[in-house]
Amino acid sequence: MTPSYSRRLSRFILASGLLTALLAGCTQPPKPETTPAAPVKWEPASSVVLEQWTELVGTTQPPPECIVHITAPIEGRVVSLLENAAGEPIHEGDEVTFGEVIAKLDDYLGRLNVSNAESAVQTAKQDKAQAQIALSLASDQLTAYETLKRNEPALATVIEMKTRQGAETKARSDLASAELKLNQAAKTVDAGNKQLQLYKLTTPRKGRLGRVQVALGQTLAIGAEIAVVVDLEDQIDVLSFVSQRVAVGLKLDQNAGAGGLDEKADEVRTADAPGRVVFIAPQAEPETGCFAVKVRFPNKEAHLRGNVVQRVRVLTLPGKDYLALPETALLEDQDPPSVEIVEDVKTVKSADGKEEQTVGTVRRLTAIVGVHDRVLHQVAILQLKDPEGKWAGKIEETLFITKNGQGLQTGDAVRLAEEAD
């Protein structure tokens, strides 16, 4: 064996040994990985006064007694518009009082009828005077003939006596007829004057004048609308249509507040709900199957306008003290919902050993919930059940995960996260 061959063999053996050592090192099992504890926030259930609210969406409108329609009670042509009795101009949107003239119709025929009625009154007065004279004359003639009959019976015939008595009766009847005609003519004049007032279209109540829907020279039919007067200074209604399920929970005089459930979540309470439920329809609308509901609010400060979409909340269950959780603690992807609690809470060193951490173990439980206060965003917890049957704690002593708990399962490790996390 030559020296060169020996050296090559030595090198081959050395390389084979190194390769075997490397392969042996690569086949060693890896160190097990430790799953870091998930950062979550947990807290115990708190005692909170919860109220149950129902949100409705409706349209604002005046109460029935606060809106009036000015319509034409008689047919006629518009000869004056937006000018009151004193000749002063009125504008759309102005505040108007009771009895202000908004428009006038051509009253020529009305005045002509009144003039004819007044002429009939004068004629009736003359007829009455003539009937009175005829009655006086007939009465005098009858009296004179009766005197003659007493003094000279031979000269007074029975036929003549009956003739004079009939004449006196007829004269009295003519007088009564003339009086009736005079009264009827006077009533016709009164009716004509009242009809003349119909040609003046006035405001039936105080309020704010709406948009005028006629023009000068336009001929109006009976019942044609001129304008609307609305009074929203004191109160306003919100008209909503709700399903049967929602209507069942509503009652008259329940408190209500303007705005949805997400408004003023930390401030809104019963005292801030000045509205009241004033109407719940006894039957559903035939077209939609929904029930009409009216909620009335004071409007002196809010100054809401009509025909505007408005969200309202109705207090359907008064406040009561419950053990409650934030609604974020509920996992509502199943029915009944579930919650995640933390067990075996302890303090340990962090991975780098520089700080301490509060850690625990997750357990999923089924939650039986009660009142859901959608204003405070809190849910009453009535009972907890463990599907595995291993948990038998008390609600008031349990720590609930309220943040970052999505996807956790029973047995997962968690740590109490700081606000910065």
CSV table of C-alpha atoms in Angstrom, one decimal:
chain,number,residue,atom,x,y,z
A,1,MET,CA,0.0,0.0,0.0
A,2,THR,CA,1.5,3.2,-1.1
A,3,PRO,CA,1.6,6.3,1.2
A,4,SER,CA,-0.7,8.3,-1.1
A,5,TYR,CA,-3.3,5.6,-1.1
A,6,SER,CA,-3.1,5.5,2.7
A,7,ARG,CA,-3.7,9.2,2.9
A,8,ARG,CA,-6.8,9.1,0.6
A,9,LEU,CA,-8.2,6.2,2.7
A,10,SER,CA,-7.7,8.2,5.9
A,11,ARG,CA,-9.5,11.2,4.4
A,12,PHE,CA,-12.4,9.1,3.2
A,13,ILE,CA,-12.9,7.5,6.6
A,14,LEU,CA,-12.7,10.9,8.3
A,15,ALA,CA,-15.3,12.4,6.0
A,16,SER,CA,-17.6,9.4,6.4
A,17,GLY,CA,-17.4,9.8,10.2
A,18,LEU,CA,-18.3,13.5,10.0
A,19,LEU,CA,-21.2,12.9,7.7
A,20,THR,CA,-22.6,10.1,9.9
A,21,ALA,CA,-22.3,12.5,12.9
A,22,LEU,CA,-24.2,15.2,11.1
A,23,LEU,CA,-27.0,12.9,10.0
A,24,ALA,CA,-27.3,11.6,13.5
A,25,GLY,CA,-27.7,15.2,14.8
A,26,CYS,CA,-30.4,16.0,12.2
A,27,THR,CA,-32.5,13.0,13.1
A,28,GLN,CA,-32.9,14.1,16.8
A,29,PRO,CA,-36.6,15.0,17.7
A,30,PRO,CA,-37.3,18.8,17.8
A,31,LYS,CA,-38.0,20.5,21.1
A,32,PRO,CA,-41.8,20.8,21.7
A,33,GLU,CA,-43.2,24.3,20.9
A,34,THR,CA,-45.0,26.2,23.7
A,35,THR,CA,-48.2,28.1,22.6
A,36,PRO,CA,-48.1,31.6,24.1
A,37,ALA,CA,-51.0,32.6,26.2
A,38,ALA,CA,-53.5,34.7,24.3
A,39,PRO,CA,-53.9,38.2,25.7
A,40,VAL,CA,-57.5,38.8,26.8
A,41,LYS,CA,-59.5,41.0,29.2
A,42,TRP,CA,-61.5,39.4,31.9
A,43,GLU,CA,-63.7,40.8,34.7
A,44,PRO,CA,-66.4,39.6,37.1
A,45,ALA,CA,-70.1,40.1,36.6
A,46,SER,CA,-71.3,43.4,38.0
A,47,SER,CA,-74.5,44.4,39.7
A,48,VAL,CA,-76.3,46.8,37.3
A,49,VAL,CA,-79.8,48.2,37.0
A,50,LEU,CA,-80.9,47.1,33.6
A,51,GLU,CA,-83.8,48.3,31.5
A,52,GLN,CA,-85.2,46.7,28.3
A,53,TRP,CA,-85.7,49.1,25.4
A,54,THR,CA,-87.2,48.5,22.0
A,55,GLU,CA,-86.1,50.7,19.1
A,56,LEU,CA,-88.7,51.9,16.6
A,57,VAL,CA,-88.2,53.9,13.4
A,58,GLY,CA,-91.0,56.2,12.3
A,59,THR,CA,-92.0,59.5,10.8
A,60,THR,CA,-92.7,62.7,12.7
A,61,GLN,CA,-96.2,64.2,12.3
A,62,PRO,CA,-98.4,66.6,14.2
A,63,PRO,CA,-101.0,65.2,16.6
A,64,PRO,CA,-104.4,64.9,15.0
A,65,GLU,CA,-105.7,68.0,16.8
A,66,CYS,CA,-102.7,70.1,15.8
A,67,ILE,CA,-103.1,70.0,12.0
A,68,VAL,CA,-105.9,71.5,10.0
A,69,HIS,CA,-106.6,71.6,6.2
A,70,ILE,CA,-107.9,74.8,4.8
A,71,THR,CA,-110.3,73.6,2.0
A,72,ALA,CA,-112.9,75.4,-0.2
A,73,PRO,CA,-116.4,74.9,1.3
A,74,ILE,CA,-118.0,76.3,-1.8
A,75,GLU,CA,-117.2,76.5,-5.5
A,76,GLY,CA,-115.6,79.7,-6.7
A,77,ARG,CA,-112.7,81.5,-8.4
A,78,VAL,CA,-109.8,82.8,-6.3
A,79,VAL,CA,-109.7,86.6,-6.4
A,80,SER,CA,-107.4,87.3,-3.4
A,81,LEU,CA,-104.6,85.2,-2.0
A,82,LEU,CA,-102.3,85.6,1.1
A,83,GLU,CA,-103.8,88.9,2.1
A,84,ASN,CA,-105.7,89.2,5.4
A,85,ALA,CA,-108.8,91.1,6.2
A,86,ALA,CA,-106.8,94.3,6.9
A,87,GLY,CA,-105.0,94.1,3.5
A,88,GLU,CA,-101.7,93.0,5.0
A,89,PRO,CA,-99.7,90.4,3.2
A,90,ILE,CA,-99.2,86.8,4.6
A,91,HIS,CA,-96.4,84.6,3.7
A,92,GLU,CA,-96.0,80.8,3.6
A,93,GLY,CA,-94.5,79.6,6.8
A,94,ASP,CA,-95.8,82.5,8.9
A,95,GLU,CA,-97.4,82.1,12.3
A,96,VAL,CA,-101.1,82.6,11.9
A,97,THR,CA,-103.9,83.0,14.4
A,98,PHE,CA,-107.5,81.7,14.4
A,99,GLY,CA,-109.7,83.2,11.8
A,100,GLU,CA,-107.1,84.9,9.6
A,101,VAL,CA,-108.1,85.2,5.9
A,102,ILE,CA,-105.8,83.3,3.6
A,103,ALA,CA,-107.8,83.6,0.4
A,104,LYS,CA,-111.0,85.0,-1.0
A,105,LEU,CA,-113.3,83.6,-3.7
A,106,ASP,CA,-115.5,85.6,-6.1
A,107,ASP,CA,-118.7,86.2,-4.0
A,108,TYR,CA,-120.8,88.0,-6.7
A,109,LEU,CA,-123.5,85.3,-6.7
A,110,GLY,CA,-123.5,85.2,-2.9
A,111,ARG,CA,-124.0,88.9,-2.6
A,112,LEU,CA,-126.7,88.8,-5.3
A,113,ASN,CA,-128.5,86.1,-3.3
A,114,VAL,CA,-128.3,88.2,-0.1
A,115,SER,CA,-129.7,91.2,-2.0
A,116,ASN,CA,-132.6,89.2,-3.3
A,117,ALA,CA,-133.2,87.9,0.2
A,118,GLU,CA,-133.2,91.4,1.7
A,119,SER,CA,-135.7,92.5,-1.0
A,120,ALA,CA,-137.9,89.6,-0.1
A,121,VAL,CA,-137.8,90.8,3.6
A,122,GLN,CA,-139.0,94.2,2.6
A,123,THR,CA,-141.8,92.7,0.5
A,124,ALA,CA,-142.8,90.5,3.4
A,125,LYS,CA,-142.9,93.5,5.7
A,126,GLN,CA,-145.3,95.3,3.3
A,127,ASP,CA,-147.4,92.2,3.0
A,128,LYS,CA,-147.6,92.0,6.7
A,129,ALA,CA,-148.6,95.6,7.0
A,130,GLN,CA,-151.3,95.2,4.4
A,131,ALA,CA,-152.6,92.0,6.2
A,132,GLN,CA,-152.6,94.0,9.4
A,133,ILE,CA,-154.8,96.7,7.9
A,134,ALA,CA,-157.1,94.2,6.3
A,135,LEU,CA,-157.5,92.5,9.7
A,136,SER,CA,-158.3,95.7,11.4
A,137,LEU,CA,-160.9,96.6,8.8
A,138,ALA,CA,-162.6,93.2,8.9
A,139,SER,CA,-162.6,93.3,12.8
A,140,ASP,CA,-164.2,96.7,12.8
A,141,GLN,CA,-166.9,95.7,10.3
A,142,LEU,CA,-167.7,92.6,12.3
A,143,THR,CA,-168.0,94.6,15.5
A,144,ALA,CA,-170.3,97.2,13.9
A,145,TYR,CA,-172.6,94.5,12.5
A,146,GLU,CA,-172.7,92.7,15.9
A,147,THR,CA,-173.8,96.0,17.5
A,148,LEU,CA,-176.5,96.5,14.8
A,149,LYS,CA,-177.8,93.0,15.5
A,150,ARG,CA,-178.2,93.7,19.2
A,151,ASN,CA,-179.9,97.0,18.6
A,152,GLU,CA,-182.0,96.2,15.4
A,153,PRO,CA,-182.3,92.4,15.1
A,154,ALA,CA,-184.6,92.7,12.1
A,155,LEU,CA,-182.0,94.5,10.1
A,156,ALA,CA,-179.2,91.9,10.7
A,157,THR,CA,-179.3,88.8,8.6
A,158,VAL,CA,-177.6,85.5,9.5
A,159,ILE,CA,-175.9,85.4,6.1
A,160,GLU,CA,-174.4,88.8,6.4
A,161,MET,CA,-173.1,88.0,9.9
A,162,LYS,CA,-171.3,84.8,8.7
A,163,THR,CA,-169.9,86.7,5.7
A,164,ARG,CA,-168.3,89.3,8.0
A,165,GLN,CA,-167.0,86.7,10.4
A,166,GLY,CA,-165.4,84.8,7.5
A,167,ALA,CA,-163.8,88.0,6.3
A,168,GLU,CA,-162.3,88.6,9.7
A,169,THR,CA,-161.0,85.1,10.0
A,170,LYS,CA,-159.4,85.3,6.5
A,171,ALA,CA,-157.7,88.6,7.4
A,172,ARG,CA,-156.3,87.1,10.5
A,173,SER,CA,-155.0,84.1,8.5
A,174,ASP,CA,-153.4,86.4,5.9
A,175,LEU,CA,-151.6,88.2,8.7
A,176,ALA,CA,-150.2,85.0,10.1
A,177,SER,CA,-149.1,84.0,6.6
A,178,ALA,CA,-147.4,87.3,6.1
A,179,GLU,CA,-145.5,87.0,9.4
A,180,LEU,CA,-144.3,83.5,8.4
A,181,LYS,CA,-143.1,84.8,5.1
A,182,LEU,CA,-141.3,87.7,6.9
A,183,ASN,CA,-139.6,85.2,9.2
A,184,GLN,CA,-138.5,83.0,6.4
A,185,ALA,CA,-137.2,85.9,4.4
A,186,ALA,CA,-135.2,87.0,7.4
A,187,LYS,CA,-133.7,83.5,7.8
A,188,THR,CA,-132.8,83.5,4.1
A,189,VAL,CA,-130.9,86.8,4.6
A,190,ASP,CA,-129.1,85.3,7.6
A,191,ALA,CA,-128.2,82.2,5.6
A,192,GLY,CA,-127.0,84.3,2.7
A,193,ASN,CA,-124.7,86.3,5.0
A,194,LYS,CA,-123.3,83.1,6.4
A,195,GLN,CA,-122.8,81.8,2.9
A,196,LEU,CA,-120.9,85.0,2.1
A,197,GLN,CA,-118.4,84.1,4.9
A,198,LEU,CA,-117.7,80.8,3.1
A,199,TYR,CA,-116.1,82.8,0.3
A,200,LYS,CA,-113.4,83.9,2.8
A,201,LEU,CA,-111.1,81.0,3.4
A,202,THR,CA,-109.8,81.4,7.0
A,203,THR,CA,-107.5,79.5,9.4
A,204,PRO,CA,-109.4,77.2,11.7
A,205,ARG,CA,-106.8,77.4,14.4
A,206,LYS,CA,-103.4,79.0,15.3
A,207,GLY,CA,-100.2,77.5,13.9
A,208,ARG,CA,-97.8,77.8,11.1
A,209,LEU,CA,-99.1,78.2,7.5
A,210,GLY,CA,-97.8,75.6,5.1
A,211,ARG,CA,-97.3,75.7,1.4
A,212,VAL,CA,-100.2,77.2,-0.5
A,213,GLN,CA,-101.5,75.0,-3.3
A,214,VAL,CA,-103.7,77.3,-5.3
A,215,ALA,CA,-103.1,80.4,-7.5
A,216,LEU,CA,-105.0,83.6,-8.3
A,217,GLY,CA,-107.7,83.1,-10.9
A,218,GLN,CA,-108.0,79.4,-10.2
A,219,THR,CA,-111.5,78.0,-10.0
A,220,LEU,CA,-111.8,75.7,-7.0
A,221,ALA,CA,-114.2,72.8,-6.6
A,222,ILE,CA,-115.8,72.1,-3.3
A,223,GLY,CA,-113.3,70.4,-1.0
A,224,ALA,CA,-110.2,71.6,-2.9
A,225,GLU,CA,-107.3,72.1,-0.5
A,226,ILE,CA,-105.8,75.5,-0.2
A,227,ALA,CA,-103.1,75.0,2.5
A,228,VAL,CA,-102.3,73.3,5.8
A,229,VAL,CA,-101.9,74.9,9.2
A,230,VAL,CA,-99.6,72.9,11.5
A,231,ASP,CA,-98.9,73.5,15.2
A,232,LEU,CA,-95.8,71.7,16.4
A,233,GLU,CA,-94.8,74.1,19.1
A,234,ASP,CA,-95.9,72.1,22.0
A,235,GLN,CA,-95.8,68.4,21.0
A,236,ILE,CA,-95.2,66.1,18.1
A,237,ASP,CA,-95.9,62.4,17.2
A,238,VAL,CA,-93.7,59.7,15.8
A,239,LEU,CA,-95.7,57.2,13.7
A,240,SER,CA,-94.2,53.8,13.4
A,241,PHE,CA,-95.3,50.4,12.0
A,242,VAL,CA,-94.2,47.4,13.9
A,243,SER,CA,-94.6,43.6,13.7
A,244,GLN,CA,-96.9,41.5,15.9
A,245,ARG,CA,-93.9,40.4,18.0
A,246,VAL,CA,-92.9,44.0,18.8
A,247,ALA,CA,-96.5,45.2,19.3
A,248,VAL,CA,-97.0,42.6,22.0
A,249,GLY,CA,-94.4,44.2,24.2
A,250,LEU,CA,-95.8,47.7,23.8
A,251,LYS,CA,-98.3,49.3,26.1
A,252,LEU,CA,-100.0,52.7,26.4
A,253,ASP,CA,-98.1,55.3,28.5
A,254,GLN,CA,-94.8,53.5,28.3
A,255,ASN,CA,-91.8,55.9,28.5
A,256,ALA,CA,-90.0,56.7,25.3
A,257,GLY,CA,-86.9,58.7,24.3
A,258,ALA,CA,-85.9,60.3,21.0
A,259,GLY,CA,-83.0,58.7,19.3
A,260,GLY,CA,-81.8,55.1,18.8
A,261,LEU,CA,-80.3,52.7,21.3
A,262,ASP,CA,-76.8,53.7,20.4
A,263,GLU,CA,-77.3,57.4,21.4
A,264,LYS,CA,-76.0,58.6,24.7
A,265,ALA,CA,-75.3,55.1,25.9
A,266,ASP,CA,-73.7,56.2,29.2
A,267,GLU,CA,-76.2,58.9,30.0
A,268,VAL,CA,-79.7,57.9,28.8
A,269,ARG,CA,-82.0,56.6,31.6
A,270,THR,CA,-85.7,56.7,32.2
A,271,ALA,CA,-85.6,60.3,33.3
A,272,ASP,CA,-84.3,61.3,29.9
A,273,ALA,CA,-87.3,59.6,28.1
A,274,PRO,CA,-90.0,62.3,28.1
A,275,GLY,CA,-92.1,60.6,25.3
A,276,ARG,CA,-95.1,58.4,25.9
A,277,VAL,CA,-96.8,55.7,23.8
A,278,VAL,CA,-100.3,57.2,23.0
A,279,PHE,CA,-101.7,54.9,20.4
A,280,ILE,CA,-101.4,51.2,19.5
A,281,ALA,CA,-103.6,50.1,16.6
A,282,PRO,CA,-106.1,47.4,17.5
A,283,GLN,CA,-105.7,45.7,14.1
A,284,ALA,CA,-102.9,45.4,11.5
A,285,GLU,CA,-102.7,47.2,8.2
A,286,PRO,CA,-104.2,45.0,5.6
A,287,GLU,CA,-101.4,45.7,3.1
A,288,THR,CA,-98.4,45.0,5.3
A,289,GLY,CA,-99.7,43.2,8.4
A,290,CYS,CA,-98.0,45.7,10.7
A,291,PHE,CA,-99.5,47.6,13.5
A,292,ALA,CA,-99.4,51.4,13.7
A,293,VAL,CA,-97.9,52.9,16.9
A,294,LYS,CA,-97.7,56.6,17.9
A,295,VAL,CA,-95.2,58.0,20.4
A,296,ARG,CA,-95.8,61.6,21.5
A,297,PHE,CA,-93.0,63.9,22.6
A,298,PRO,CA,-92.8,67.4,23.9
A,299,ASN,CA,-91.4,69.7,21.2
A,300,LYS,CA,-90.8,73.1,22.9
A,301,GLU,CA,-87.1,72.4,23.1
A,302,ALA,CA,-86.4,69.8,20.4
A,303,HIS,CA,-88.2,71.8,17.6
A,304,LEU,CA,-88.6,68.7,15.5
A,305,ARG,CA,-90.4,69.2,12.1
A,306,GLY,CA,-93.0,67.0,10.5
A,307,ASN,CA,-92.5,64.2,7.9
A,308,VAL,CA,-88.9,63.5,9.1
A,309,VAL,CA,-87.6,59.9,9.7
A,310,GLN,CA,-87.0,59.6,13.5
A,311,ARG,CA,-85.6,56.8,15.6
A,312,VAL,CA,-87.1,56.3,19.0
A,313,ARG,CA,-86.6,53.9,21.9
A,314,VAL,CA,-89.5,52.7,24.1
A,315,LEU,CA,-88.9,51.4,27.6
A,316,THR,CA,-90.7,48.0,27.6
A,317,LEU,CA,-89.3,46.8,31.0
A,318,PRO,CA,-88.5,49.1,33.9
A,319,GLY,CA,-85.2,49.0,35.7
A,320,LYS,CA,-84.2,46.1,37.9
A,321,ASP,CA,-80.9,45.0,39.6
A,322,TYR,CA,-79.2,42.1,37.8
A,323,LEU,CA,-75.8,40.4,37.7
A,324,ALA,CA,-74.7,41.5,34.2
A,325,LEU,CA,-71.9,41.3,31.7
A,326,PRO,CA,-71.0,43.5,28.7
A,327,GLU,CA,-72.7,42.2,25.6
A,328,THR,CA,-69.2,41.7,24.1
A,329,ALA,CA,-68.7,38.8,26.5
A,330,LEU,CA,-71.5,36.8,24.8
A,331,LEU,CA,-70.7,34.4,22.0
A,332,GLU,CA,-74.0,34.5,20.1
A,333,ASP,CA,-73.1,32.2,17.2
A,334,GLN,CA,-75.2,29.5,18.9
A,335,ASP,CA,-78.4,29.3,20.8
A,336,PRO,CA,-78.3,29.5,23.7
A,337,PRO,CA,-75.2,31.7,23.7
A,338,SER,CA,-72.0,30.8,25.4
A,339,VAL,CA,-69.4,32.6,27.6
A,340,GLU,CA,-65.8,32.0,28.3
A,341,ILE,CA,-64.6,32.0,31.9
A,342,VAL,CA,-61.0,31.9,33.3
A,343,GLU,CA,-60.0,29.3,35.9
A,344,ASP,CA,-56.8,28.6,37.7
A,345,VAL,CA,-55.7,32.2,37.8
A,346,LYS,CA,-52.1,32.7,38.9
A,347,THR,CA,-49.2,35.0,38.5
A,348,VAL,CA,-46.1,33.8,36.6
A,349,LYS,CA,-42.9,35.3,35.1
A,350,SER,CA,-43.0,36.3,31.5
A,351,ALA,CA,-40.9,34.4,28.9
A,352,ASP,CA,-38.1,36.9,29.2
A,353,GLY,CA,-38.3,36.9,33.0
A,354,LYS,CA,-38.5,40.6,33.2
A,355,GLU,CA,-42.1,41.1,34.4
A,356,GLU,CA,-45.0,39.2,36.0
A,357,GLN,CA,-48.1,38.1,34.1
A,358,THR,CA,-51.5,37.0,35.3
A,359,VAL,CA,-52.5,33.8,33.5
A,360,GLY,CA,-55.3,31.3,33.6
A,361,THR,CA,-57.2,28.6,31.7
A,362,VAL,CA,-60.3,29.0,29.5
A,363,ARG,CA,-63.5,27.1,30.0
A,364,ARG,CA,-66.6,27.5,27.8
A,365,LEU,CA,-70.0,27.6,29.4
A,366,THR,CA,-73.5,27.9,28.2
A,367,ALA,CA,-75.2,31.1,29.4
A,368,ILE,CA,-78.9,31.5,30.2
A,369,VAL,CA,-79.5,35.2,29.8
A,370,GLY,CA,-82.2,37.6,30.8
A,371,VAL,CA,-82.8,41.3,30.1
A,372,HIS,CA,-80.6,42.8,27.3
A,373,ASP,CA,-80.2,46.5,27.9
A,374,ARG,CA,-79.3,47.8,24.5
A,375,VAL,CA,-78.7,51.3,25.9
A,376,LEU,CA,-76.1,50.3,28.4
A,377,HIS,CA,-75.0,47.3,26.3
A,378,GLN,CA,-75.2,45.0,29.2
A,379,VAL,CA,-76.8,41.5,29.5
A,380,ALA,CA,-78.2,39.9,32.6
A,381,ILE,CA,-76.7,36.5,33.4
A,382,LEU,CA,-79.3,34.2,35.0
A,383,GLN,CA,-77.5,30.8,34.9
A,384,LEU,CA,-74.4,29.1,33.7
A,385,LYS,CA,-74.2,25.5,32.5
A,386,ASP,CA,-71.1,23.4,31.7
A,387,PRO,CA,-71.6,21.0,28.8
A,388,GLU,CA,-68.9,18.7,30.3
A,389,GLY,CA,-70.5,18.8,33.7
A,390,LYS,CA,-67.1,19.7,35.4
A,391,TRP,CA,-67.8,23.3,36.5
A,392,ALA,CA,-69.9,24.1,39.6
A,393,GLY,CA,-68.9,27.6,40.5
A,394,LYS,CA,-71.0,30.7,41.4
A,395,ILE,CA,-71.7,33.5,38.9
A,396,GLU,CA,-70.7,36.3,41.3
A,397,GLU,CA,-67.3,34.6,41.8
A,398,THR,CA,-66.6,33.9,38.2
A,399,LEU,CA,-64.2,35.8,35.9
A,400,PHE,CA,-65.6,36.3,32.4
A,401,ILE,CA,-63.6,37.1,29.2
A,402,THR,CA,-65.0,40.3,27.8
A,403,LYS,CA,-62.5,41.1,25.1
A,404,ASN,CA,-60.4,39.1,22.5
A,405,GLY,CA,-62.1,35.8,23.4
A,406,GLN,CA,-63.0,34.8,19.8
A,407,GLY,CA,-61.8,31.3,18.8
A,408,LEU,CA,-60.8,30.2,22.3
A,409,GLN,CA,-61.7,26.7,23.5
A,410,THR,CA,-61.8,25.0,26.9
A,411,GLY,CA,-58.2,24.4,28.1
A,412,ASP,CA,-56.6,27.3,26.2
A,413,ALA,CA,-54.1,29.4,28.1
A,414,VAL,CA,-54.7,33.1,28.4
A,415,ARG,CA,-53.1,36.0,30.1
A,416,LEU,CA,-54.6,39.3,31.4
A,417,ALA,CA,-53.8,41.9,28.8
A,418,GLU,CA,-52.9,45.5,29.6
A,419,GLU,CA,-55.0,48.2,28.0
A,420,ALA,CA,-52.1,48.9,25.6
A,421,ASP,CA,-52.4,45.3,24.3
